[in-house]
JSON list of C-alpha atoms and ligand atoms in Angstrom, two decimals:
[
{"chain": "A", "resi": 11, "resn": "UNK", "atom": "CA", "xyz": [0.00, 0.00, 0.00]},
{"chain": "A", "resi": 12, "resn": "UNK", "atom": "CA", "xyz": [1.52, 3.34, -0.96]},
{"chain": "A", "resi": 13, "resn": "UNK", "atom": "CA", "xyz": [2.11, 6.04, 1.60]},
{"chain": "A", "resi": 14, "resn": "UNK", "atom": "CA", "xyz": [-0.41, 8.72, 2.27]},
{"chain": "A", "resi": 15, "resn": "UNK", "atom": "CA", "xyz": [0.54, 12.27, 3.15]},
{"chain": "A", "resi": 16, "resn": "UNK", "atom": "CA", "xyz": [-1.34, 13.09, 6.31]},
{"chain": "A", "resi": 17, "resn": "UNK", "atom": "CA", "xyz": [-1.94, 16.79, 6.81]},
{"chain": "A", "resi": 18, "resn": "UNK", "atom": "CA", "xyz": [-3.49, 17.93, 10.05]},
{"chain": "A", "resi": 19, "resn": "UNK", "atom": "CA", "xyz": [-3.13, 20.48, 12.82]},
{"chain": "A", "resi": 20, "resn": "UNK", "atom": "CA", "xyz": [-1.59, 19.28, 16.02]},
{"chain": "A", "resi": 21, "resn": "UNK", "atom": "CA", "xyz": [-1.61, 21.50, 19.10]},
{"chain": "A", "resi": 22, "resn": "UNK", "atom": "CA", "xyz": [-2.26, 24.50, 16.88]},
{"chain": "A", "resi": 23, "resn": "UNK", "atom": "CA", "xyz": [0.50, 23.81, 14.34]},
{"chain": "A", "resi": 24, "resn": "UNK", "atom": "CA", "xyz": [0.20, 22.53, 10.78]},
{"chain": "A", "resi": 25, "resn": "UNK", "atom": "CA", "xyz": [1.90, 19.14, 10.56]},
{"chain": "A", "resi": 26, "resn": "UNK", "atom": "CA", "xyz": [2.34, 16.55, 7.87]},
{"chain": "A", "resi": 27, "resn": "UNK", "atom": "CA", "xyz": [3.72, 13.05, 7.69]},
{"chain": "A", "resi": 28, "resn": "UNK", "atom": "CA", "xyz": [4.09, 10.49, 4.97]},
{"chain": "A", "resi": 29, "resn": "UNK", "atom": "CA", "xyz": [2.86, 7.10, 6.18]},
{"chain": "A", "resi": 30, "resn": "UNK", "atom": "CA", "xyz": [0.73, 4.13, 5.21]},
{"chain": "A", "resi": 31, "resn": "UNK", "atom": "CA", "xyz": [-2.93, 5.23, 5.43]},
{"chain": "A", "resi": 32, "resn": "UNK", "atom": "CA", "xyz": [-3.74, 2.59, 8.03]},
{"chain": "A", "resi": 33, "resn": "UNK", "atom": "CA", "xyz": [-0.84, 3.45, 10.30]},
{"chain": "A", "resi": 34, "resn": "UNK", "atom": "CA", "xyz": [-2.16, 4.21, 13.77]},
{"chain": "A", "resi": 35, "resn": "UNK", "atom": "CA", "xyz": [-2.47, 7.88, 14.62]},
{"chain": "A", "resi": 36, "resn": "UNK", "atom": "CA", "xyz": [-0.82, 6.97, 17.94]},
{"chain": "A", "resi": 37, "resn": "UNK", "atom": "CA", "xyz": [2.35, 5.92, 16.11]},
{"chain": "A", "resi": 38, "resn": "UNK", "atom": "CA", "xyz": [2.33, 8.96, 13.86]},
{"chain": "A", "resi": 39, "resn": "UNK", "atom": "CA", "xyz": [2.06, 11.26, 16.88]},
{"chain": "A", "resi": 40, "resn": "UNK", "atom": "CA", "xyz": [4.82, 9.50, 18.78]},
{"chain": "A", "resi": 41, "resn": "UNK", "atom": "CA", "xyz": [7.24, 8.49, 16.03]},
{"chain": "A", "resi": 42, "resn": "UNK", "atom": "CA", "xyz": [6.79, 11.15, 13.33]},
{"chain": "A", "resi": 43, "resn": "UNK", "atom": "CA", "xyz": [5.78, 14.19, 15.38]},
{"chain": "A", "resi": 44, "resn": "UNK", "atom": "CA", "xyz": [7.78, 13.19, 18.49]},
{"chain": "A", "resi": 45, "resn": "UNK", "atom": "CA", "xyz": [4.82, 13.88, 20.77]},
{"chain": "A", "resi": 46, "resn": "UNK", "atom": "CA", "xyz": [5.57, 11.08, 23.18]},
{"chain": "A", "resi": 47, "resn": "UNK", "atom": "CA", "xyz": [3.19, 12.32, 25.85]},
{"chain": "A", "resi": 48, "resn": "UNK", "atom": "CA", "xyz": [0.55, 10.18, 24.16]},
{"chain": "A", "resi": 49, "resn": "UNK", "atom": "CA", "xyz": [1.07, 6.70, 25.59]},
{"chain": "A", "resi": 50, "resn": "UNK", "atom": "CA", "xyz": [0.79, 3.19, 24.23]},
{"chain": "A", "resi": 51, "resn": "UNK", "atom": "CA", "xyz": [-1.04, 1.00, 26.71]},
{"chain": "A", "resi": 52, "resn": "UNK", "atom": "CA", "xyz": [-3.02, -1.87, 25.25]},
{"chain": "A", "resi": 53, "resn": "UNK", "atom": "CA", "xyz": [-3.21, -0.96, 21.56]},
{"chain": "A", "resi": 54, "resn": "UNK", "atom": "CA", "xyz": [-6.75, -2.37, 21.53]},
{"chain": "A", "resi": 55, "resn": "UNK", "atom": "CA", "xyz": [-8.99, 0.45, 22.67]},
{"chain": "A", "resi": 56, "resn": "UNK", "atom": "CA", "xyz": [-9.29, -0.84, 26.22]},
{"chain": "A", "resi": 57, "resn": "UNK", "atom": "CA", "xyz": [-7.15, 1.41, 28.44]},
{"chain": "A", "resi": 58, "resn": "UNK", "atom": "CA", "xyz": [-7.41, 5.04, 27.30]},
{"chain": "A", "resi": 59, "resn": "UNK", "atom": "CA", "xyz": [-3.66, 5.71, 27.60]},
{"chain": "A", "resi": 60, "resn": "UNK", "atom": "CA", "xyz": [-3.52, 6.84, 23.97]},
{"chain": "A", "resi": 61, "resn": "UNK", "atom": "CA", "xyz": [-6.38, 9.36, 24.28]},
{"chain": "A", "resi": 62, "resn": "UNK", "atom": "CA", "xyz": [-6.17, 12.60, 22.33]},
{"chain": "A", "resi": 63, "resn": "UNK", "atom": "CA", "xyz": [-8.72, 15.15, 21.26]},
{"chain": "A", "resi": 64, "resn": "UNK", "atom": "CA", "xyz": [-9.74, 15.07, 17.62]},
{"chain": "A", "resi": 65, "resn": "UNK", "atom": "CA", "xyz": [-11.80, 18.11, 16.69]},
{"chain": "A", "resi": 66, "resn": "UNK", "atom": "CA", "xyz": [-12.49, 18.56, 20.39]},
{"chain": "A", "resi": 67, "resn": "UNK", "atom": "CA", "xyz": [-13.74, 15.01, 21.00]},
{"chain": "A", "resi": 68, "resn": "UNK", "atom": "CA", "xyz": [-11.92, 12.43, 23.05]},
{"chain": "A", "resi": 69, "resn": "UNK", "atom": "CA", "xyz": [-10.55, 9.69, 20.77]},
{"chain": "A", "resi": 70, "resn": "UNK", "atom": "CA", "xyz": [-8.39, 6.60, 21.18]},
{"chain": "A", "resi": 71, "resn": "UNK", "atom": "CA", "xyz": [-5.48, 7.22, 18.85]},
{"chain": "A", "resi": 72, "resn": "UNK", "atom": "CA", "xyz": [-4.55, 3.52, 18.79]},
{"chain": "A", "resi": 73, "resn": "UNK", "atom": "CA", "xyz": [-7.79, 2.86, 16.94]},
{"chain": "A", "resi": 74, "resn": "UNK", "atom": "CA", "xyz": [-7.63, 5.78, 14.50]},
{"chain": "A", "resi": 75, "resn": "UNK", "atom": "CA", "xyz": [-5.95, 5.14, 11.15]},
{"chain": "A", "resi": 76, "resn": "UNK", "atom": "CA", "xyz": [-3.83, 8.08, 10.03]},
{"chain": "A", "resi": 77, "resn": "UNK", "atom": "CA", "xyz": [-5.97, 8.64, 6.95]},
{"chain": "A", "resi": 78, "resn": "UNK", "atom": "CA", "xyz": [-8.98, 9.34, 9.18]},
{"chain": "A", "resi": 79, "resn": "UNK", "atom": "CA", "xyz": [-7.15, 12.22, 10.83]},
{"chain": "A", "resi": 80, "resn": "UNK", "atom": "CA", "xyz": [-6.72, 14.08, 7.54]},
{"chain": "A", "resi": 81, "resn": "UNK", "atom": "CA", "xyz": [-7.53, 17.75, 8.08]},
{"chain": "A", "resi": 82, "resn": "UNK", "atom": "CA", "xyz": [-8.32, 17.19, 11.76]},
{"chain": "A", "resi": 83, "resn": "UNK", "atom": "CA", "xyz": [-7.49, 19.45, 14.66]},
{"chain": "A", "resi": 84, "resn": "UNK", "atom": "CA", "xyz": [-5.69, 17.24, 17.14]},
{"chain": "A", "resi": 85, "resn": "UNK", "atom": "CA", "xyz": [-4.79, 18.09, 20.71]},
{"chain": "A", "resi": 86, "resn": "UNK", "atom": "CA", "xyz": [-2.34, 15.93, 22.62]},
{"chain": "A", "resi": 87, "resn": "UNK", "atom": "CA", "xyz": [-1.35, 16.30, 26.26]},
{"chain": "A", "resi": 88, "resn": "UNK", "atom": "CA", "xyz": [1.47, 18.62, 25.17]},
{"chain": "A", "resi": 89, "resn": "UNK", "atom": "CA", "xyz": [-1.15, 20.95, 23.77]},
{"chain": "A", "resi": 90, "resn": "UNK", "atom": "CA", "xyz": [-2.58, 21.54, 27.25]},
{"chain": "A", "resi": 91, "resn": "UNK", "atom": "CA", "xyz": [0.72, 22.99, 28.43]},
{"chain": "A", "resi": 92, "resn": "UNK", "atom": "CA", "xyz": [1.75, 25.60, 25.88]},
{"chain": "A", "resi": 93, "resn": "UNK", "atom": "CA", "xyz": [5.23, 26.92, 26.57]},
{"chain": "A", "resi": 94, "resn": "UNK", "atom": "CA", "xyz": [5.59, 24.43, 29.40]},
{"chain": "A", "resi": 95, "resn": "UNK", "atom": "CA", "xyz": [2.91, 26.02, 31.60]},
{"chain": "A", "resi": 96, "resn": "UNK", "atom": "CA", "xyz": [0.63, 23.37, 33.05]},
{"chain": "A", "resi": 97, "resn": "UNK", "atom": "CA", "xyz": [-3.07, 23.72, 32.39]},
{"chain": "A", "resi": 98, "resn": "UNK", "atom": "CA", "xyz": [-5.42, 23.76, 35.40]},
{"chain": "A", "resi": 99, "resn": "UNK", "atom": "CA", "xyz": [-6.33, 20.07, 35.17]},
{"chain": "A", "resi": 100, "resn": "UNK", "atom": "CA", "xyz": [-2.66, 19.11, 34.94]},
{"chain": "A", "resi": 101, "resn": "UNK", "atom": "CA", "xyz": [-1.91, 21.36, 37.90]},
{"chain": "A", "resi": 102, "resn": "UNK", "atom": "CA", "xyz": [-4.68, 19.68, 39.93]},
{"chain": "A", "resi": 103, "resn": "UNK", "atom": "CA", "xyz": [-3.25, 16.22, 39.14]},
{"chain": "A", "resi": 104, "resn": "UNK", "atom": "CA", "xyz": [0.16, 17.43, 40.23]},
{"chain": "A", "resi": 105, "resn": "UNK", "atom": "CA", "xyz": [-1.08, 18.96, 43.48]},
{"chain": "A", "resi": 106, "resn": "UNK", "atom": "CA", "xyz": [-3.37, 16.09, 44.44]},
{"chain": "A", "resi": 107, "resn": "UNK", "atom": "CA", "xyz": [-1.15, 13.15, 43.55]},
{"chain": "A", "resi": 108, "resn": "UNK", "atom": "CA", "xyz": [-3.30, 12.03, 40.62]},
{"chain": "A", "resi": 109, "resn": "UNK", "atom": "CA", "xyz": [-0.30, 10.49, 38.85]},
{"chain": "A", "resi": 110, "resn": "UNK", "atom": "CA", "xyz": [2.14, 7.79, 39.86]},
{"chain": "A", "resi": 111, "resn": "UNK", "atom": "CA", "xyz": [3.86, 5.95, 37.01]},
{"chain": "A", "resi": 112, "resn": "UNK", "atom": "CA", "xyz": [2.26, 8.38, 34.57]},
{"chain": "A", "resi": 113, "resn": "UNK", "atom": "CA", "xyz": [1.29, 5.94, 31.83]},
{"chain": "A", "resi": 114, "resn": "UNK", "atom": "CA", "xyz": [-2.42, 6.58, 32.22]},
{"chain": "A", "resi": 115, "resn": "UNK", "atom": "CA", "xyz": [-2.00, 10.25, 33.10]},
{"chain": "A", "resi": 116, "resn": "UNK", "atom": "CA", "xyz": [-2.10, 11.96, 29.70]},
{"chain": "A", "resi": 117, "resn": "UNK", "atom": "CA", "xyz": [-5.29, 10.12, 28.80]},
{"chain": "A", "resi": 118, "resn": "UNK", "atom": "CA", "xyz": [-6.80, 10.72, 32.24]},
{"chain": "A", "resi": 119, "resn": "UNK", "atom": "CA", "xyz": [-5.99, 14.41, 32.07]},
{"chain": "A", "resi": 120, "resn": "UNK", "atom": "CA", "xyz": [-7.48, 14.76, 28.59]},
{"chain": "A", "resi": 121, "resn": "UNK", "atom": "CA", "xyz": [-10.66, 12.93, 29.64]},
{"chain": "A", "resi": 122, "resn": "UNK", "atom": "CA", "xyz": [-10.85, 15.13, 32.73]},
{"chain": "A", "resi": 123, "resn": "UNK", "atom": "CA", "xyz": [-10.23, 18.21, 30.61]},
{"chain": "A", "resi": 124, "resn": "UNK", "atom": "CA", "xyz": [-13.21, 17.38, 28.40]},
{"chain": "A", "resi": 125, "resn": "UNK", "atom": "CA", "xyz": [-15.33, 16.81, 31.52]},
{"chain": "A", "resi": 126, "resn": "UNK", "atom": "CA", "xyz": [-14.28, 20.04, 33.22]},
{"chain": "A", "resi": 127, "resn": "UNK", "atom": "CA", "xyz": [-14.50, 22.16, 30.08]},
{"chain": "A", "resi": 128, "resn": "UNK", "atom": "CA", "xyz": [-17.96, 20.75, 29.48]},
{"chain": "A", "resi": 129, "resn": "UNK", "atom": "CA", "xyz": [-19.07, 22.20, 32.82]},
{"chain": "A", "resi": 130, "resn": "UNK", "atom": "CA", "xyz": [-18.99, 18.88, 34.70]},
{"chain": "A", "resi": 131, "resn": "UNK", "atom": "CA", "xyz": [-19.46, 19.18, 38.45]},
{"chain": "A", "resi": 132, "resn": "UNK", "atom": "CA", "xyz": [-17.90, 17.58, 41.51]},
{"chain": "A", "resi": 133, "resn": "UNK", "atom": "CA", "xyz": [-20.28, 14.60, 41.72]},
{"chain": "A", "resi": 134, "resn": "UNK", "atom": "CA", "xyz": [-17.94, 11.59, 42.06]},
{"chain": "A", "resi": 135, "resn": "UNK", "atom": "CA", "xyz": [-20.25, 9.31, 40.11]},
{"chain": "A", "resi": 136, "resn": "UNK", "atom": "CA", "xyz": [-20.31, 11.68, 37.15]},
{"chain": "A", "resi": 137, "resn": "UNK", "atom": "CA", "xyz": [-16.54, 12.00, 37.27]},
{"chain": "A", "resi": 138, "resn": "UNK", "atom": "CA", "xyz": [-16.11, 8.22, 37.39]},
{"chain": "A", "resi": 139, "resn": "UNK", "atom": "CA", "xyz": [-18.43, 7.93, 34.40]},
{"chain": "A", "resi": 140, "resn": "UNK", "atom": "CA", "xyz": [-16.43, 10.55, 32.48]},
{"chain": "A", "resi": 141, "resn": "UNK", "atom": "CA", "xyz": [-13.18, 8.68, 33.16]},
{"chain": "A", "resi": 142, "resn": "UNK", "atom": "CA", "xyz": [-14.48, 5.14, 32.82]},
{"chain": "A", "resi": 143, "resn": "UNK", "atom": "CA", "xyz": [-12.59, 4.56, 29.55]},
{"chain": "A", "resi": 144, "resn": "UNK", "atom": "CA", "xyz": [-9.27, 5.29, 31.25]},
{"chain": "A", "resi": 145, "resn": "UNK", "atom": "CA", "xyz": [-7.62, 2.59, 33.31]},
{"chain": "A", "resi": 146, "resn": "UNK", "atom": "CA", "xyz": [-5.01, 3.15, 36.01]},
{"chain": "A", "resi": 147, "resn": "UNK", "atom": "CA", "xyz": [-2.93, 0.37, 37.53]},
{"chain": "A", "resi": 148, "resn": "UNK", "atom": "CA", "xyz": [-1.30, 2.51, 40.22]},
{"chain": "A", "resi": 149, "resn": "UNK", "atom": "CA", "xyz": [-3.40, 5.07, 42.04]},
{"chain": "A", "resi": 150, "resn": "UNK", "atom": "CA", "xyz": [-6.55, 3.22, 43.03]},
{"chain": "A", "resi": 151, "resn": "UNK", "atom": "CA", "xyz": [-8.41, 6.15, 41.42]},
{"chain": "A", "resi": 152, "resn": "UNK", "atom": "CA", "xyz": [-9.03, 8.04, 44.69]},
{"chain": "A", "resi": 153, "resn": "UNK", "atom": "CA", "xyz": [-6.40, 10.68, 44.02]},
{"chain": "A", "resi": 154, "resn": "UNK", "atom": "CA", "xyz": [-7.43, 10.97, 40.40]},
{"chain": "A", "resi": 155, "resn": "UNK", "atom": "CA", "xyz": [-10.97, 11.65, 41.56]},
{"chain": "A", "resi": 156, "resn": "UNK", "atom": "CA", "xyz": [-9.71, 14.23, 44.06]},
{"chain": "A", "resi": 157, "resn": "UNK", "atom": "CA", "xyz": [-7.68, 15.88, 41.31]},
{"chain": "A", "resi": 158, "resn": "UNK", "atom": "CA", "xyz": [-10.70, 16.24, 39.07]},
{"chain": "A", "resi": 159, "resn": "UNK", "atom": "CA", "xyz": [-12.80, 17.61, 41.94]},
{"chain": "A", "resi": 160, "resn": "UNK", "atom": "CA", "xyz": [-10.05, 20.18, 42.53]},
{"chain": "A", "resi": 161, "resn": "UNK", "atom": "CA", "xyz": [-9.98, 21.08, 38.83]},
{"chain": "A", "resi": 162, "resn": "UNK", "atom": "CA", "xyz": [-13.77, 21.55, 38.88]},
{"chain": "A", "resi": 163, "resn": "UNK", "atom": "CA", "xyz": [-13.41, 23.85, 41.90]},
{"chain": "A", "resi": 164, "resn": "UNK", "atom": "CA", "xyz": [-10.61, 25.79, 40.19]},
{"chain": "A", "resi": 165, "resn": "UNK", "atom": "CA", "xyz": [-12.77, 26.32, 37.15]},
{"chain": "A", "resi": 166, "resn": "UNK", "atom": "CA", "xyz": [-15.72, 27.42, 39.30]},
{"chain": "A", "resi": 167, "resn": "UNK", "atom": "CA", "xyz": [-13.52, 29.99, 41.00]},
{"chain": "A", "resi": 168, "resn": "UNK", "atom": "CA", "xyz": [-12.31, 31.35, 37.68]},
{"chain": "A", "resi": 169, "resn": "UNK", "atom": "CA", "xyz": [-8.97, 29.54, 37.60]},
{"chain": "A", "resi": 170, "resn": "UNK", "atom": "CA", "xyz": [-10.00, 26.84, 35.15]},
{"chain": "A", "resi": 171, "resn": "UNK", "atom": "CA", "xyz": [-9.74, 26.63, 31.36]},
{"chain": "B", "resi": 9, "resn": "FES", "atom": "FE1", "xyz": [-5.27, 2.89, 23.01]},
{"chain": "B", "resi": 9, "resn": "FES", "atom": "FE2", "xyz": [-5.06, 1.37, 25.18]},
{"chain": "B", "resi": 9, "resn": "FES", "atom": "S1", "xyz": [-3.47, 2.13, 23.88]},
{"chain": "B", "resi": 9, "resn": "FES", "atom": "S2", "xyz": [-6.85, 2.31, 24.37]},
{"chain": "B", "resi": 10, "resn": "FES", "atom": "FE1", "xyz": [0.34, 4.38, 36.68]},
{"chain": "B", "resi": 10, "resn": "FES", "atom": "FE2", "xyz": [-2.12, 5.35, 36.34]},
{"chain": "B", "resi": 10, "resn": "FES", "atom": "S1", "xyz": [-0.46, 6.30, 37.36]},
{"chain": "B", "resi": 10, "resn": "FES", "atom": "S2", "xyz": [-1.24, 3.58, 35.43]}
]
């Protein structure tokens, strides 16, 4: 199969890569664009580690063929910290111990970002529901939950995104 030239916007920049059309977007992001914040977990759509935003929607980049991302606006975890400044959800994870090994963290943070930006509240059940596609082997989820509650509070007080 001949290569396809993928053109898209990633974290606000125009990017392109030549790759087989069915190459996983996850691999293009990590290997071609060197955005290694997006993690490989299961490769089967089960863990959420590879989550990115595509046109503002949470998507599992291990299940997205590169050709499907043509023309898309993609946000990776790096895009939440322009110029190295942590976004409010990232800051909440940092302050509340929401990350240990960090493999799940980029996907967790992006899922939490969508939840918080969407006006989600501090109800633990709603937060669990919003993050149910993201698995963590380390934290037991309590600190992740606390981090999202803190991010919700920060947004409510005007400090959120
Ligand atoms: Fe994509 Fe696990 S690596 S869902
Ligand atoms: Fe290690 Fe979540 S912090 S998998």
